C-alpha positions as YAML, in Angstrom:
chain: A
units: angstrom
residues:
- id: 1
  name: ARG
  ca: [0.14, -0.16, 0.24]
- id: 2
  name: LEU
  ca: [2.63, 2.07, 0.72]
- id: 3
  name: ALA
  ca: [4.63, 1.21, -1.91]
- id: 4
  name: GLU
  ca: [1.61, 2.59, -3.92]
- id: 5
  name: ARG
  ca: [1.12, 5.89, -2.39]
- id: 6
  name: VAL
  ca: [4.76, 6.14, -3.37]
- id: 7
  name: GLY
  ca: [3.92, 5.75, -6.93]
- id: 8
  name: GLU
  ca: [1.43, 7.20, -7.31]
- id: 9
  name: ARG
  ca: [2.77, 10.03, -6.06]
- id: 10
  name: VAL
  ca: [6.82, 10.14, -8.21]
- id: 11
  name: GLY
  ca: [3.88, 9.83, -10.47]
- id: 12
  name: GLU
  ca: [2.07, 12.76, -9.99]
- id: 13
  name: ARG
  ca: [5.58, 15.33, -8.80]
- id: 14
  name: LEU
  ca: [7.19, 13.78, -12.82]
- id: 15
  name: VAL
  ca: [4.23, 14.62, -14.88]
- id: 16
  name: GLU
  ca: [3.19, 17.86, -13.06]
- id: 17
  name: GLY
  ca: [7.65, 19.24, -14.06]
- id: 18
  name: VAL
  ca: [7.37, 18.01, -17.30]
- id: 19
  name: GLY
  ca: [4.53, 18.96, -18.60]
- id: 20
  name: GLU
  ca: [5.30, 22.54, -16.48]
- id: 21
  name: ARG
  ca: [9.00, 22.20, -18.27]
- id: 22
  name: LEU
  ca: [6.95, 22.08, -21.08]
- id: 23
  name: ALA
  ca: [5.05, 24.82, -21.29]
- id: 24
  name: GLU
  ca: [7.43, 26.93, -19.22]
- id: 25
  name: ARG
  ca: [9.92, 26.33, -22.57]
- id: 26
  name: SER
  ca: [7.49, 26.24, -25.18]
- id: 27
  name: ALA
  ca: [6.30, 29.91, -24.34]
- id: 28
  name: GLU
  ca: [10.07, 31.13, -23.84]
- id: 29
  name: ARG
  ca: [10.84, 29.96, -26.96]
- id: 30
  name: MET
  ca: [8.09, 31.40, -28.90]
- id: 31
  name: VAL
  ca: [7.99, 35.12, -27.30]
- id: 32
  name: GLU
  ca: [11.63, 34.86, -27.48]
- id: 33
  name: ARG
  ca: [11.28, 34.01, -31.40]
- id: 34
  name: GLY
  ca: [8.64, 36.30, -31.85]
- id: 35
  name: ALA
  ca: [10.89, 39.84, -29.97]
- id: 36
  name: GLU
  ca: [13.69, 38.61, -32.05]
- id: 37
  name: LEU
  ca: [11.82, 37.87, -35.31]
- id: 38
  name: ALA
  ca: [10.32, 42.08, -34.69]
- id: 39
  name: LEU
  ca: [13.35, 44.03, -33.99]
- id: 40
  name: GLN
  ca: [14.45, 42.33, -36.58]
- id: 41
  name: ARG
  ca: [12.12, 43.45, -39.39]
- id: 42
  name: ALA
  ca: [11.30, 46.21, -38.62]
- id: 43
  name: GLY
  ca: [10.78, 49.73, -36.17]
- id: 44
  name: GLN
  ca: [7.81, 49.68, -34.46]
- id: 45
  name: GLY
  ca: [6.84, 53.02, -36.68]
- id: 46
  name: ALA
  ca: [7.07, 50.32, -39.76]
- id: 47
  name: ALA
  ca: [5.05, 48.19, -38.43]
- id: 48
  name: ARG
  ca: [2.35, 50.36, -37.47]
- id: 49
  name: HIS
  ca: [2.03, 51.14, -41.69]
- id: 50
  name: ILE
  ca: [2.71, 47.98, -42.89]
- id: 51
  name: VAL
  ca: [-0.47, 46.14, -40.19]
- id: 52
  name: GLY
  ca: [-2.57, 49.47, -41.19]
- id: 53
  name: ARG
  ca: [-1.89, 49.36, -44.78]
- id: 54
  name: THR
  ca: [-2.41, 45.33, -44.92]
- id: 55
  name: ILE
  ca: [-5.15, 45.44, -43.40]
- id: 56
  name: GLY
  ca: [-6.43, 48.75, -45.30]
- id: 57
  name: GLU
  ca: [-5.38, 47.17, -48.26]
- id: 58
  name: SER
  ca: [-6.98, 43.81, -48.06]
- id: 59
  name: LEU
  ca: [-10.67, 45.82, -47.16]
- id: 60
  name: ARG
  ca: [-9.83, 46.58, -51.55]
- id: 61
  name: MET
  ca: [-9.05, 43.43, -52.26]
- id: 62
  name: THR
  ca: [-11.38, 41.56, -55.41]
- id: 63
  name: GLU
  ca: [-12.36, 38.38, -54.29]
- id: 64
  name: HIS
  ca: [-9.56, 37.53, -56.75]
- id: 65
  name: ALA
  ca: [-6.18, 38.85, -55.22]
- id: 66
  name: ALA
  ca: [-7.80, 37.74, -52.21]
- id: 67
  name: MET
  ca: [-8.01, 34.07, -52.77]
- id: 68
  name: HIS
  ca: [-4.55, 34.15, -54.11]
- id: 69
  name: ALA
  ca: [-3.16, 36.16, -50.60]
- id: 70
  name: LEU
  ca: [-4.31, 33.02, -49.29]
- id: 71
  name: LYS
  ca: [-2.94, 30.49, -51.34]
- id: 72
  name: ALA
  ca: [0.34, 32.12, -50.40]
- id: 73
  name: LEU
  ca: [-0.09, 32.06, -47.18]
- id: 74
  name: ARG
  ca: [-0.06, 28.39, -47.74]
- id: 75
  name: VAL
  ca: [3.84, 28.53, -48.89]
- id: 76
  name: LEU
  ca: [3.79, 31.74, -46.01]
- id: 77
  name: VAL
  ca: [3.01, 29.66, -42.64]
- id: 78
  name: PRO
  ca: [5.09, 26.56, -43.15]
- id: 79
  name: PHE
  ca: [8.30, 28.85, -43.64]
- id: 80
  name: VAL
  ca: [7.72, 30.89, -40.47]
- id: 81
  name: GLY
  ca: [6.91, 27.70, -39.35]
- id: 82
  name: MET
  ca: [10.65, 25.76, -40.25]
- id: 83
  name: LEU
  ca: [11.91, 29.88, -39.13]
- id: 84
  name: PHE
  ca: [11.08, 28.00, -35.47]
- id: 85
  name: VAL
  ca: [11.79, 25.23, -35.71]
- id: 86
  name: ILE
  ca: [15.85, 25.87, -37.03]
- id: 87
  name: HIS
  ca: [15.97, 28.82, -33.86]
- id: 88
  name: LEU
  ca: [14.81, 25.21, -31.76]
- id: 89
  name: ALA
  ca: [17.54, 22.17, -33.68]
- id: 90
  name: GLU
  ca: [20.59, 25.27, -32.88]
- id: 91
  name: HIS
  ca: [19.81, 25.64, -28.89]
- id: 92
  name: ASP
  ca: [19.51, 21.50, -28.63]
- id: 93
  name: ARG
  ca: [22.19, 21.71, -31.30]
- id: 94
  name: HIS
  ca: [24.76, 24.21, -28.85]
- id: 95
  name: ARG
  ca: [22.77, 22.32, -25.08]
- id: 96
  name: PHE
  ca: [24.61, 18.61, -27.01]
- id: 97
  name: VAL
  ca: [27.69, 20.12, -27.32]
- id: 98
  name: GLU
  ca: [27.45, 21.82, -23.95]
- id: 99
  name: GLU
  ca: [26.55, 18.38, -22.37]
- id: 100
  name: TRP
  ca: [29.02, 16.66, -25.07]
- id: 101
  name: LYS
  ca: [32.24, 18.93, -23.37]
- id: 102
  name: ALA
  ca: [30.54, 18.13, -19.54]
- id: 103
  name: ARG
  ca: [30.95, 14.11, -20.89]
- id: 104
  name: ARG
  ca: [26.65, 13.86, -19.98]
- id: 105
  name: SER
  ca: [26.70, 11.08, -22.10]
- id: 106
  name: VAL
  ca: [22.31, 10.01, -21.72]
- id: 107
  name: SER
  ca: [21.04, 13.93, -21.23]
- id: 108
  name: CYS
  ca: [23.90, 14.38, -24.40]
- id: 109
  name: GLY
  ca: [21.84, 11.20, -25.92]
- id: 110
  name: LEU
  ca: [18.31, 13.28, -25.71]
- id: 111
  name: PHE
  ca: [19.47, 16.49, -26.98]
- id: 112
  name: ALA
  ca: [20.71, 14.40, -30.37]
- id: 113
  name: ILE
  ca: [17.66, 13.39, -30.28]
- id: 114
  name: ALA
  ca: [16.13, 15.89, -30.12]
- id: 115
  name: LEU
  ca: [18.11, 17.56, -32.57]
- id: 116
  name: LEU
  ca: [17.70, 14.64, -34.72]
- id: 117
  name: GLY
  ca: [13.77, 15.45, -34.65]
- id: 118
  name: ASP
  ca: [13.58, 18.65, -35.02]
- id: 119
  name: VAL
  ca: [15.57, 18.74, -38.36]
- id: 120
  name: THR
  ca: [13.67, 16.15, -39.42]
- id: 121
  name: ASP
  ca: [10.76, 18.57, -38.65]
- id: 122
  name: VAL
  ca: [12.29, 20.48, -40.82]
- id: 123
  name: LEU
  ca: [11.99, 18.90, -43.71]
- id: 124
  name: ALA
  ca: [8.93, 17.92, -43.01]
- id: 125
  name: HIS
  ca: [8.17, 22.02, -43.28]
- id: 126
  name: VAL
  ca: [9.98, 22.11, -46.45]
- id: 127
  name: CYS
  ca: [7.88, 19.42, -48.17]
- id: 128
  name: VAL
  ca: [4.51, 21.22, -46.80]
- id: 129
  name: ILE
  ca: [6.86, 25.12, -48.41]
- id: 130
  name: CYS
  ca: [6.81, 22.69, -51.68]
- id: 131
  name: ALA
  ca: [4.03, 21.78, -51.97]
- id: 132
  name: GLY
  ca: [1.69, 25.11, -51.79]
- id: 133
  name: LEU
  ca: [3.87, 25.63, -55.02]
- id: 134
  name: VAL
  ca: [3.78, 22.75, -57.18]
- id: 135
  name: HIS
  ca: [2.12, 19.63, -56.68]
- id: 136
  name: ILE
  ca: [2.93, 16.89, -53.94]
- id: 137
  name: ASP
  ca: [0.37, 14.16, -53.44]
- id: 138
  name: HIS
  ca: [-1.64, 14.11, -50.63]
- id: 139
  name: GLY
  ca: [-1.64, 11.61, -48.85]
- id: 140
  name: PHE
  ca: [2.09, 11.10, -49.34]
- id: 141
  name: LEU
  ca: [2.28, 14.80, -47.81]
- id: 142
  name: HIS
  ca: [-0.89, 13.67, -45.09]
- id: 143
  name: ALA
  ca: [1.87, 10.93, -44.29]
- id: 144
  name: VAL
  ca: [4.92, 13.65, -43.98]
- id: 145
  name: GLU
  ca: [2.92, 16.01, -41.97]
- id: 146
  name: ASN
  ca: [2.18, 12.95, -39.10]
- id: 147
  name: TYR
  ca: [5.81, 11.75, -39.51]
- id: 148
  name: GLY
  ca: [7.40, 15.81, -38.21]
- id: 149
  name: MET
  ca: [4.68, 15.94, -36.19]
- id: 150
  name: GLY
  ca: [5.35, 13.13, -33.67]
- id: 151
  name: PHE
  ca: [9.65, 13.94, -34.45]
- id: 152
  name: ALA
  ca: [8.62, 16.82, -32.59]
- id: 153
  name: VAL
  ca: [6.50, 15.79, -30.18]
- id: 154
  name: MET
  ca: [9.47, 13.45, -29.57]
- id: 155
  name: ALA
  ca: [12.65, 16.18, -29.64]
- id: 156
  name: CYS
  ca: [10.84, 18.30, -27.13]
- id: 157
  name: LEU
  ca: [10.05, 15.10, -25.02]
- id: 158
  name: SER
  ca: [14.64, 14.33, -25.11]
- id: 159
  name: VAL
  ca: [14.29, 18.83, -24.85]
- id: 160
  name: VAL
  ca: [12.67, 18.79, -20.97]
- id: 161
  name: ALA
  ca: [13.85, 14.92, -20.45]
- id: 162
  name: GLY
  ca: [17.13, 16.72, -20.90]
- id: 163
  name: GLY
  ca: [16.81, 19.78, -19.28]
- id: 164
  name: ASN
  ca: [15.28, 18.16, -15.91]
- id: 165
  name: MET
  ca: [17.89, 15.74, -15.84]
- id: 166
  name: PHE
  ca: [21.19, 18.17, -13.60]
- id: 167
  name: SER
  ca: [17.74, 20.58, -13.09]
- id: 168
  name: LYS
  ca: [18.62, 22.06, -9.71]
...
């Protein structure tokens, strides 16, 4: 009975810790990347001008022009996602090198798995981008997206597990 309660508490704390770490890391990465891109692309005044102009122009668009804009989003949205995953891969590579130098084989392996998952996810994004430009079989694209999502989840879990190994 005691072993069951201890097991339940350990399981609850493990799941709770992994969930919190996953949420924190995802939010931090999204905010960091968003801030970096915003600062890189334009100043605040330019951004307001672009947004205002885009909204104004979109209201004047014809149906034909709107359809072209929507088709462009089929390429732009996965492209932005790909840039985000490349950013994650860079951080995972950096952490892999740190763990390698510290001779922590388990966490080093977890960050290597995360890096592999990120690279595979980037390749899946490239396929989706290509599908927005040229015809790719829908079944094949669906399979690529499924595998890409699976590798992304694997990478995320590996980062969380590797990051929790030597945290305080």
